[in-house]
Short mmCIF file of C-alpha atoms and ligand atoms in Angstrom, two decimals:
data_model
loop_
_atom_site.label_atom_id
_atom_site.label_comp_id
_atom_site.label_asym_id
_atom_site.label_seq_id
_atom_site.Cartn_x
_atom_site.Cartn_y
_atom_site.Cartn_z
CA UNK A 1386 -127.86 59.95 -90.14
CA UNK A 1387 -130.66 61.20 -92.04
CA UNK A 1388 -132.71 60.52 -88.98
CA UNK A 1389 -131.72 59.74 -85.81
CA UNK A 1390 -134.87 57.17 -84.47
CA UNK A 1391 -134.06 55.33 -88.18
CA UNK A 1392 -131.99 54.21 -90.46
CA UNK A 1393 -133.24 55.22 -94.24
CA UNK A 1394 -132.77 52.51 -96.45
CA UNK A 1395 -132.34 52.02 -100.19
CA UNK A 1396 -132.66 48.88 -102.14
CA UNK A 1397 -130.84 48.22 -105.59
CA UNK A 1398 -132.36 45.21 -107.22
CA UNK A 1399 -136.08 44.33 -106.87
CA UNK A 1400 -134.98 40.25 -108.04
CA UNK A 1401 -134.77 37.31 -106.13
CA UNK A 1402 -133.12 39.14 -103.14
CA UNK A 1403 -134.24 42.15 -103.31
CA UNK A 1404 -137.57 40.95 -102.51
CA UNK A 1405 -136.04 38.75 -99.40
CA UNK A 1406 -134.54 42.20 -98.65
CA UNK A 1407 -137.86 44.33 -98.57
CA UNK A 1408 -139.49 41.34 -96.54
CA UNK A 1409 -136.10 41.28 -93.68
CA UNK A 1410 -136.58 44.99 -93.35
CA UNK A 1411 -140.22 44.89 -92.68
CA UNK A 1412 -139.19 42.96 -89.35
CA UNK A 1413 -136.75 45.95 -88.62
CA UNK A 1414 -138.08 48.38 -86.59
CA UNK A 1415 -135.64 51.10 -86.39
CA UNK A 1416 -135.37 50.70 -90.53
CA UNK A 1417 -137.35 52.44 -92.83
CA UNK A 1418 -137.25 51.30 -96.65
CA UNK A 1419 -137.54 54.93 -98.73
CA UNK A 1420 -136.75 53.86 -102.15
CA UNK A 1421 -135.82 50.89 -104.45
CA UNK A 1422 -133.93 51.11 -108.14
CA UNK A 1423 -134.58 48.91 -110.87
CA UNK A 1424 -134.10 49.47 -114.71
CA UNK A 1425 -137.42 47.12 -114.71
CA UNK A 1426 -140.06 49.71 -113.86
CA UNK A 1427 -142.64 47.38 -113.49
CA UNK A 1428 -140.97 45.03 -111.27
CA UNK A 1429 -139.66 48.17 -109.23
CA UNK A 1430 -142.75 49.63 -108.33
CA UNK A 1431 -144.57 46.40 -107.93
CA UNK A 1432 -141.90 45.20 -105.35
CA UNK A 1433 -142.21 48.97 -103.86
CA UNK A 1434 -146.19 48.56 -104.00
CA UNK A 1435 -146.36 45.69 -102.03
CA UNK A 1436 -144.23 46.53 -98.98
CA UNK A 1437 -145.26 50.31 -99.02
CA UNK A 1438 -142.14 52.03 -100.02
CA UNK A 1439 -142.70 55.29 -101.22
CA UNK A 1440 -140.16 55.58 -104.43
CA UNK A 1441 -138.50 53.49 -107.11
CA UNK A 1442 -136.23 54.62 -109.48
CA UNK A 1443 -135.18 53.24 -112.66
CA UNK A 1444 -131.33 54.39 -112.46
CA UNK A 1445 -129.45 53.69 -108.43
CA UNK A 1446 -128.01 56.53 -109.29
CA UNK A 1447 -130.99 58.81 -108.82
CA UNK A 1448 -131.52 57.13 -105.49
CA UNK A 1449 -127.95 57.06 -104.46
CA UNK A 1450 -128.63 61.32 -105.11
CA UNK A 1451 -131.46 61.09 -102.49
CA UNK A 1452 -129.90 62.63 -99.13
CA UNK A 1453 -132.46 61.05 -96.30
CA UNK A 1454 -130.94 57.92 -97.34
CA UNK A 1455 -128.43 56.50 -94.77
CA UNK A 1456 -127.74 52.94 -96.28
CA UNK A 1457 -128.01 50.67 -99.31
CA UNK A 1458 -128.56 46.94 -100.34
CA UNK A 1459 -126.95 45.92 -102.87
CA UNK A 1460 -128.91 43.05 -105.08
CA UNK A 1461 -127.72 42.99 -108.50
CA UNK A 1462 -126.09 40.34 -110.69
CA UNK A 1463 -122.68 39.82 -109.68
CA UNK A 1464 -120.64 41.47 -112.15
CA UNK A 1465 -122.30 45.22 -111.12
CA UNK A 1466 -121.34 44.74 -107.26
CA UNK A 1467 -118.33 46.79 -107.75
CA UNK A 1468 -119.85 49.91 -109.19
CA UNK A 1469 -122.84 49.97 -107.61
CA UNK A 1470 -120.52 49.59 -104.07
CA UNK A 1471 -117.93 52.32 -105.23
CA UNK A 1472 -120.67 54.54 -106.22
CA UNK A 1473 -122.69 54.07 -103.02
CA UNK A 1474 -119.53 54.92 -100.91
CA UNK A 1475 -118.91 58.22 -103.21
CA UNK A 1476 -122.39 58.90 -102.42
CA UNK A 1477 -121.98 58.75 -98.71
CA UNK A 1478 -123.94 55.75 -98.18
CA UNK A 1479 -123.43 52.63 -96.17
CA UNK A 1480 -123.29 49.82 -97.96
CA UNK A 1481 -124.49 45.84 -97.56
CA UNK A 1482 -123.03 43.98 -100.57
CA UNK A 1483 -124.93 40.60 -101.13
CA UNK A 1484 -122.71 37.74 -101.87
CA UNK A 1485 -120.22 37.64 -103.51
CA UNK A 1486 -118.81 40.40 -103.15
CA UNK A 1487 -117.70 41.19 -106.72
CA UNK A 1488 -116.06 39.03 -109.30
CA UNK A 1489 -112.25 40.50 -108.87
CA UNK A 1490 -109.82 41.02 -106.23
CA UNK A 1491 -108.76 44.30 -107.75
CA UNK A 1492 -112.24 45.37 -107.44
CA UNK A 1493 -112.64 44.19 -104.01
CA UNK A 1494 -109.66 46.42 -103.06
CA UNK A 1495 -111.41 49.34 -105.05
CA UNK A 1496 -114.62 48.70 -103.05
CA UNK A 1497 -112.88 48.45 -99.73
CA UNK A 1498 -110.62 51.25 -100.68
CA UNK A 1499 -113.71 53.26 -101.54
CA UNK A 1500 -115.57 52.84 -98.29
CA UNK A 1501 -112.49 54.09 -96.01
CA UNK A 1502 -111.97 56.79 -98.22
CA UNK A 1503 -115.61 57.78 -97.91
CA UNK A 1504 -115.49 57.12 -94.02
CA UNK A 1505 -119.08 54.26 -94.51
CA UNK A 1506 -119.32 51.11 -93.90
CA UNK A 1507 -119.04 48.33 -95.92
CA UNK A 1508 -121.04 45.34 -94.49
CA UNK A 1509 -120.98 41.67 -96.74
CA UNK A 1510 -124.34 40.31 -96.50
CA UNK A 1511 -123.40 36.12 -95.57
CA UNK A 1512 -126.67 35.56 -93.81
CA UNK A 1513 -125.98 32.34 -93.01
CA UNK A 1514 -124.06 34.16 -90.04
CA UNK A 1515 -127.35 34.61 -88.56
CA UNK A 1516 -129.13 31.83 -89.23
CA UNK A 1517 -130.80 30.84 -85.33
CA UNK A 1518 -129.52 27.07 -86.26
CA UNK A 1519 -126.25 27.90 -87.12
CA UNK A 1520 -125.73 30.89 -84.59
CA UNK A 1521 -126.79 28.39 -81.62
CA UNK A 1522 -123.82 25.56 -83.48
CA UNK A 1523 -121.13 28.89 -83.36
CA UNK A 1524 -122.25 29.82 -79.36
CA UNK A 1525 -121.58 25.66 -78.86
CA UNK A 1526 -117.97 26.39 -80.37
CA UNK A 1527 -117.19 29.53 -78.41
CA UNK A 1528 -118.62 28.13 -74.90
CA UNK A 1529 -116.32 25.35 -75.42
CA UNK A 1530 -118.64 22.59 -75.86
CA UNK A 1531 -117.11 20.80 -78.71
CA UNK A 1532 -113.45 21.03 -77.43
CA UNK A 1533 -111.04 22.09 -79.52
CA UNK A 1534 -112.56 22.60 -83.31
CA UNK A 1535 -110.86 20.33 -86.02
CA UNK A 1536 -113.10 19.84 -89.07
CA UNK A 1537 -116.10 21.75 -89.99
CA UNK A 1538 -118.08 20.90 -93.28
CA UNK A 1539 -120.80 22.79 -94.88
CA UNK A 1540 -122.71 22.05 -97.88
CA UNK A 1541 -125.46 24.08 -99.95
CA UNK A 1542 -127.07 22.36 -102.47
CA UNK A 1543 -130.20 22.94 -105.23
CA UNK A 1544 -130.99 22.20 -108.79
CA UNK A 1545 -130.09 25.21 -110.26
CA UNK A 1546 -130.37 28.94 -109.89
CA UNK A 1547 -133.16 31.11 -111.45
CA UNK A 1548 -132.01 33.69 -113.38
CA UNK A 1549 -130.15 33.33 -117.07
CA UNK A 1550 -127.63 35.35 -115.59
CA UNK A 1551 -126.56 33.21 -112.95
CA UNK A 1552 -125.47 30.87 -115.86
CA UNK A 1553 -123.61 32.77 -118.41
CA UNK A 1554 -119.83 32.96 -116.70
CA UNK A 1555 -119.19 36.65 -117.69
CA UNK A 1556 -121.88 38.07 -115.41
CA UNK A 1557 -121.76 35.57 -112.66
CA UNK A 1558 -117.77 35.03 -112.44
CA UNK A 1559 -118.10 31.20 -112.28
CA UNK A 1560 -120.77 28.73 -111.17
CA UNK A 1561 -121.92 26.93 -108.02
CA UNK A 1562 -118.48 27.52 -105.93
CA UNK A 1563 -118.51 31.51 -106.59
CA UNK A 1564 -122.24 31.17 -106.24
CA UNK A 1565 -122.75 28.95 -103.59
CA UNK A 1566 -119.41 28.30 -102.32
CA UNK A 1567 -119.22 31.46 -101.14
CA UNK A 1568 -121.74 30.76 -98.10
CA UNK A 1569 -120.15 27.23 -97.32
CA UNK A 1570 -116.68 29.50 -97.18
CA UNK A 1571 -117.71 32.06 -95.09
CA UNK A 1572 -119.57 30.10 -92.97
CA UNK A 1573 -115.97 27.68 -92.15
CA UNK A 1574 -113.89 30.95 -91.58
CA UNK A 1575 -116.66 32.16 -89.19
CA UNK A 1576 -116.37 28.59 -87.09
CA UNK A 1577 -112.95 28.95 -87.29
CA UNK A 1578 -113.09 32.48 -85.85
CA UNK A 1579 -111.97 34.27 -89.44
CA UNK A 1580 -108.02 32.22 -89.14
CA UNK A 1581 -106.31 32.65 -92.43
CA UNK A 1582 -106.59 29.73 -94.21
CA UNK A 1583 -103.21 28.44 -95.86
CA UNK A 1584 -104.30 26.29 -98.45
CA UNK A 1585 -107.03 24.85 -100.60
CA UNK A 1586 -107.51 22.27 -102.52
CA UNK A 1587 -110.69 21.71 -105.14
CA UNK A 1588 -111.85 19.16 -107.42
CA UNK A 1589 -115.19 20.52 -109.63
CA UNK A 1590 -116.48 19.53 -113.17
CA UNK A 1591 -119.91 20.78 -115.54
CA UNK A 1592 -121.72 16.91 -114.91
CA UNK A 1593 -125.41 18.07 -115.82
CA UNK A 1594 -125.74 21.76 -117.72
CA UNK A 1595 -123.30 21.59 -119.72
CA UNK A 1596 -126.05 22.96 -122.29
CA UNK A 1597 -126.39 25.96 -120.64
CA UNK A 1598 -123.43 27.47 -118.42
CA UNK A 1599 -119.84 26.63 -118.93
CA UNK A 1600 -119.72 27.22 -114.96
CA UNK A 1601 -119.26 23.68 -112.35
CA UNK A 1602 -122.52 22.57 -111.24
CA UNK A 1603 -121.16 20.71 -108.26
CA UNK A 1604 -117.99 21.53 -106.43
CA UNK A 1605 -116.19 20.09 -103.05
CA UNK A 1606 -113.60 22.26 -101.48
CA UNK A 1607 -111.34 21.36 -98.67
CA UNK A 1608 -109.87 24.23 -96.48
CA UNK A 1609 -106.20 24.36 -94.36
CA UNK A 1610 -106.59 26.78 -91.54
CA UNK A 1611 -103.19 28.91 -90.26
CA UNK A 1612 -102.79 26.20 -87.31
CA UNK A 1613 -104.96 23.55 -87.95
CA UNK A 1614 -108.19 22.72 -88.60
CA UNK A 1615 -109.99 21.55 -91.46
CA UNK A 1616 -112.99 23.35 -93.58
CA UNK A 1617 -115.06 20.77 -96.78
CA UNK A 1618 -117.18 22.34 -98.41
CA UNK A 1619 -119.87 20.88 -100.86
CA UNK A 1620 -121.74 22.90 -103.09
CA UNK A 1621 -124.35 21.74 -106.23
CA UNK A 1622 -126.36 22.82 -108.72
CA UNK A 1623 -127.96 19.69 -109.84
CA UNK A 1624 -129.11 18.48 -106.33
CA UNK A 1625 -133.06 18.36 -107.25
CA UNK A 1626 -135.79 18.51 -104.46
CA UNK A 1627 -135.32 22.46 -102.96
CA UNK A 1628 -132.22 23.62 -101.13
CA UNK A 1629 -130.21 21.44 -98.76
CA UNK A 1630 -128.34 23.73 -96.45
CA UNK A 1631 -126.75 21.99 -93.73
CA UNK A 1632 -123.36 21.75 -91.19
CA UNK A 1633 -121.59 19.48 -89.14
CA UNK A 1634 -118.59 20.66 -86.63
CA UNK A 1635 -116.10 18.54 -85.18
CA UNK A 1636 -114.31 19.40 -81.98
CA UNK A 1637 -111.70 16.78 -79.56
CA UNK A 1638 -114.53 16.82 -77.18
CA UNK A 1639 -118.16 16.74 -79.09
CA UNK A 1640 -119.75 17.72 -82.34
CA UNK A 1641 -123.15 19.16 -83.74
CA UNK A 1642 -124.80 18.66 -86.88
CA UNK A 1643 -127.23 20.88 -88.32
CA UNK A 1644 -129.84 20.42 -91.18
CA UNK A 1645 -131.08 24.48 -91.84
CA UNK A 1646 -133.99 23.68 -93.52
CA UNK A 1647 -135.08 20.25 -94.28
CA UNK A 1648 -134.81 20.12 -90.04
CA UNK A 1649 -136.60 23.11 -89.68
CA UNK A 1650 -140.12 21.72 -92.06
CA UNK A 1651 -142.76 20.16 -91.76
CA UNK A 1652 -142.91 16.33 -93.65
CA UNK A 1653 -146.12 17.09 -96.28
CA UNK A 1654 -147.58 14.21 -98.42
CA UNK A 1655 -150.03 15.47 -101.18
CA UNK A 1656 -151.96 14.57 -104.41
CA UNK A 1657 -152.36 17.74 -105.60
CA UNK A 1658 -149.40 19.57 -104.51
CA UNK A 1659 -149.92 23.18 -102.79
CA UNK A 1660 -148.32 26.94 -102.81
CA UNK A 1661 -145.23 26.87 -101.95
CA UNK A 1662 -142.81 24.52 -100.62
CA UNK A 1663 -139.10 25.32 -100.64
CA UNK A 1664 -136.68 27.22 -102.56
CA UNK A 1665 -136.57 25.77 -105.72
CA UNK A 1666 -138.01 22.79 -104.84
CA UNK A 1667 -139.78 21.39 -108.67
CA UNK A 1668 -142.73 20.10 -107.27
CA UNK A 1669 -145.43 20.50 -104.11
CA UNK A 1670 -146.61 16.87 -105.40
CA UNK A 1671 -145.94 13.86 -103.31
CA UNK A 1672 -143.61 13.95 -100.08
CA UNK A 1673 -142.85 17.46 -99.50
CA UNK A 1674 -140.61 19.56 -96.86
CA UNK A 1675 -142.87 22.14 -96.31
CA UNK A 1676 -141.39 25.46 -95.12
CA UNK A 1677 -142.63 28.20 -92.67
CA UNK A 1678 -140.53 30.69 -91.85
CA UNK A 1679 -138.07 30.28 -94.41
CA UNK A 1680 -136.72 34.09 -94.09
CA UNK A 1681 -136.21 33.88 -90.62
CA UNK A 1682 -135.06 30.56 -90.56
CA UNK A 1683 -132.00 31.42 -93.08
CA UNK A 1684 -131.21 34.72 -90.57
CA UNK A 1685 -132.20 37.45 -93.13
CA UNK A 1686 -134.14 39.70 -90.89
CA UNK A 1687 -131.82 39.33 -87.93
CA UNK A 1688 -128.74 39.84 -90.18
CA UNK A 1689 -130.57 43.60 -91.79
CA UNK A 1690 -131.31 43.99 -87.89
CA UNK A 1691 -127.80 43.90 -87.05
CA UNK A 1692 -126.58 45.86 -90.06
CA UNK A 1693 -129.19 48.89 -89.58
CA UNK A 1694 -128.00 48.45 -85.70
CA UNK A 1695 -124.18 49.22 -86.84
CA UNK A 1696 -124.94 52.19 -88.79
CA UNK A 1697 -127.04 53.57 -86.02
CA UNK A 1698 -124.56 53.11 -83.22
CA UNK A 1699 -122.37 53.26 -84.91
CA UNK A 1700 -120.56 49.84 -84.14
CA UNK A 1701 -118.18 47.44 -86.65
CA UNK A 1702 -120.36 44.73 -88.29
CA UNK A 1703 -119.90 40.95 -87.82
CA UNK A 1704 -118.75 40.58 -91.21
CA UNK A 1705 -117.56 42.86 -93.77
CA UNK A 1706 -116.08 43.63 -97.06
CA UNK A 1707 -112.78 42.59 -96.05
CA UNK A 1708 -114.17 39.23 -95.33
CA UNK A 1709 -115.82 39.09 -98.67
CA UNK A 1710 -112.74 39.69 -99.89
CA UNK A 1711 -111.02 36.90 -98.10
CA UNK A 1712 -113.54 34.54 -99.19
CA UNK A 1713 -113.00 35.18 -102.99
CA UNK A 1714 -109.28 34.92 -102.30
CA UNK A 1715 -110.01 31.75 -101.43
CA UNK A 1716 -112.52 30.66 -104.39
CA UNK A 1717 -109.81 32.11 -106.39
CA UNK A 1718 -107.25 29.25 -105.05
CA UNK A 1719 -109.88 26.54 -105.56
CA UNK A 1720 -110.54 27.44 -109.14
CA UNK A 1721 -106.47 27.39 -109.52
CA UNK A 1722 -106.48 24.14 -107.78
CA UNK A 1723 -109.35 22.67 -109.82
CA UNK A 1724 -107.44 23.91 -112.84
CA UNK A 1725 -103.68 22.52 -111.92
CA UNK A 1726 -104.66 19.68 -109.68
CA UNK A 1727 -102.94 20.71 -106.85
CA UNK A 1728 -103.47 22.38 -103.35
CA UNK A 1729 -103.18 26.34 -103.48
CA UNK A 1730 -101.35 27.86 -100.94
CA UNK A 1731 -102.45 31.47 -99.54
CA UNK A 1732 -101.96 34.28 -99.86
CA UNK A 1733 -102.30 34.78 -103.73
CA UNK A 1734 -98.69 36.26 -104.44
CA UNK A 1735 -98.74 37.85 -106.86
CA UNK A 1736 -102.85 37.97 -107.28
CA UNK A 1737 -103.44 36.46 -110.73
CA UNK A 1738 -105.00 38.57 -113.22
CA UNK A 1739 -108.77 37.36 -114.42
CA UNK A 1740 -112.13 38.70 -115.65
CA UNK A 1741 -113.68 36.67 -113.40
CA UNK A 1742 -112.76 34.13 -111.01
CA UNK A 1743 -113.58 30.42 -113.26
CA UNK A 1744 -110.72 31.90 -115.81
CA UNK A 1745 -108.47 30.28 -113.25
CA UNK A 1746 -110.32 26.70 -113.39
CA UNK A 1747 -110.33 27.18 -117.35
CA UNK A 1748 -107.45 28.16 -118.83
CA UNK A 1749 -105.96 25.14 -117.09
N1 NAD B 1154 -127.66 35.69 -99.82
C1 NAD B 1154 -128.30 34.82 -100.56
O1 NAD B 1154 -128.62 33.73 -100.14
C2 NAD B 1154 -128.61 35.17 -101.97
C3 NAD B 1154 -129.67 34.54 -102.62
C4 NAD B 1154 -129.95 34.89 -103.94
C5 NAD B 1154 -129.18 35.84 -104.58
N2 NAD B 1154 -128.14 36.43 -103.92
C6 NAD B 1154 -127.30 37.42 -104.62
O2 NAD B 1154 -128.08 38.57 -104.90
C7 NAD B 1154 -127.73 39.11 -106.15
C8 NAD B 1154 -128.99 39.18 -107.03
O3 NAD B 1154 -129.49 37.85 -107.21
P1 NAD B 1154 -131.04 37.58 -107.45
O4 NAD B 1154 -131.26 36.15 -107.15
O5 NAD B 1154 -131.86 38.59 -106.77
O6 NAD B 1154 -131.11 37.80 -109.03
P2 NAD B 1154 -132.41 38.15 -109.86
O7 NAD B 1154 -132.06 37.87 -111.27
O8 NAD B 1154 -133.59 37.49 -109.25
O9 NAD B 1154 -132.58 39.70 -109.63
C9 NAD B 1154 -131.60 40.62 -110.03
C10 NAD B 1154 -132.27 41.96 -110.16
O10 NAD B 1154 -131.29 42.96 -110.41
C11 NAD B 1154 -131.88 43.90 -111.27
N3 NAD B 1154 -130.86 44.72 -111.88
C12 NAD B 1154 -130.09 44.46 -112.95
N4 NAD B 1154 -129.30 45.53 -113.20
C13 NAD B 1154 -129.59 46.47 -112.28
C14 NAD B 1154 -129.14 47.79 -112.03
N5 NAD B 1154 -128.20 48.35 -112.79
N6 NAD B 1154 -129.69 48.48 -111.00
C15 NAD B 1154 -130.64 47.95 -110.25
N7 NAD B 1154 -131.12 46.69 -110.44
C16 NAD B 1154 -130.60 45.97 -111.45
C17 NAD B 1154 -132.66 43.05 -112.25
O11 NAD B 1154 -133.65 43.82 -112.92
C18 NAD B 1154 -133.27 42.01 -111.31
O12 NAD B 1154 -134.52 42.43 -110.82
C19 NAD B 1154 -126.63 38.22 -106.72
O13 NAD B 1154 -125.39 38.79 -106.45
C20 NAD B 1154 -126.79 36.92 -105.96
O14 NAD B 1154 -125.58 36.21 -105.82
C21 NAD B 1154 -127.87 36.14 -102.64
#
């Protein structure tokens, strides 16, 4: 390590996440933010301004070239995961990949291939993992409060992403499932304590944007664990009124629910609406979930804690590229299944050759 008190950090992407990123490491104290890398200056040094970093770069690979840098974040549209991840390892950096992980399975076995060969860590950033609400439900399943687990359900919901990007298919891989699906996935393998899952079955369709993304905009997903045990998960992009984000977790002898954010706000009635309510919530007028702690709430800061914690001690993290990997092995089935109508048994054999995962959903 570049120094031994810290872990030197590097940010690729000053978007959406990035910015989530610079505010989670902020709350870090054995982190220290040197650089970001953006091809949009402006936005680069603006994000870099604002949370005191010292450098931004226009090219990652000028700050992949810095040597006090220890680790990278990786918060680029989806189709540049996979290079910026293989180049990162090459570089000798560590490496926390936001979701999901890249768009193919080949590439996910370059990325993962790349890391051991570069002896770094490859960490896969599913905060939800860390999430206080959520981590609490997970310690209910391991003390054995719930019994024995049979059916967990998760569902992420909101009226669209942000970006263009997100929306045209050949940079994102797919729509709401890769995009969202992806949490609701790794969050049922995580209950589940990471079993294989041995089938999956999907039903999707494009109901409302059709006009702008051939991607699903809402998607349900229904998981077969290795041995039992059920996973549904619900994902949407035309679910108005700010993100929904919530679980519930069945066991023989109890069950939780959890509502991540709309149960973590405050109920807000106003005429003239106000700053900020939710994620992509459309409107501060009229009956409102207000937020506070939004960051903490979803587990960012506590999941760049534990990453920055790994590198420095050295430890394996909670989740990793190889579980990114199994996750898009699995959105990989439900786009098959989607496609063919039928439940998709695991694992892939032989792995079907795409550009990105929704060419299994649309060729059929
Ligand atoms: N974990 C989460 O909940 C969560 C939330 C939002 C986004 N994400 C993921 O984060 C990634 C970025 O999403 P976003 O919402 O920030 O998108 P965004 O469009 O808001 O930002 C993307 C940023 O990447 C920058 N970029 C493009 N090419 C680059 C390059 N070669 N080098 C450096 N920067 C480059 C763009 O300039 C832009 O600032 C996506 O993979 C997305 O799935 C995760």
């Amino acid at each position: 390590m570049a120094n031994s008190d810290r872990v030197m950090v590097g940010i690729v992407g000053a978007g959406f996440i990035g910015h989530l990123h610079a505010e989670a490491f902020a709350r870090v104290p054995n982190a220290e933010v040197v650089a970001i890398a953006s091809p949009n200056a402006a936005r680069g040094r603006a994000l870099a301004d604002s949370f005191g970093i010292p450098r931004h770069f226009t090219d990652y690979r000028q700050l992949l070239a810095m040597d006090d840098l220890d680790m990278i974040t990786v918060g680029v549209p989806n189709d540049l995961h996979a290079q910026v991840c293989i180049d990162a390892a090459r570089a000798g950096k560590h490496v926390v990949c936001e979701k999901p992980l890249c768009l193919t399975l080949e590439d996910a076995d370059a990325i993962i291939a790349a890391g051991r060969a570069a002896g770094v860590k490859l960490m896969y950033a599913e905060e939800l993992l860390f999430a206080p609400k959520y981590v609490r439900a997970k310690g209910l399943v391991d003390e054995g409060a719930l019994g024995e687990v049979f059916l967990v359900k998760q569902s992420e919901e909101h009226a669209g992403p942000h970006s263009p990007w997100f929306w045209d298919v050949r940079r994102s891989g797919g729509g709401v499932l890769l995009d969202m699906g992806c949490h609701s996935i790794a969050f049922c393998r995580w209950v589940m304590n990471n079993r294989p899952v041995a089938s999956v079955y999907a039903a999707m369709d494009t109901f409302v944007h059709g006009d702008k993304t051939r991607g699903e905009d809402h998607a349900l997903c229904i998981l077969t664990f290795a041995g039992g045990g059920i996973g549904v998960c619900e994902n949407s992009w035309v679910k108005g009124g700010g993100v929904d984000d919530r679980a519930e977790i069945y066991g023989s002898q109890g069950n939780t629910r959890a509502d991540l954010l709309r149960g973590s706000s405050l109920t807000t009635y106003s005429d003239v609406g106000y700053g900020y309510a939710v994620e992509k919530a459309e409107t501060t007028v009229g009956w409102t979930f207000t937020m506070y702690e939004e960051s903490w709430n979803y587990g960012f800061p506590q999941e760049m804690q534990h990453f920055v914690d790994c590198v420095q001690r050295d430890e394996p993290p909670l989740v990793t590229a190889e579980d990114g990997r199994a996750v898009l092995e699995i959105i990989y089935a439900a786009y098959l299944s989607a496609g063919t109508g039928k439940a998709v048994d695991l694992p892939l054999m032989p792995i079907p050759a795409v550009r990105q995962p929704i060419d299994l959903w649309m060729r059929a």
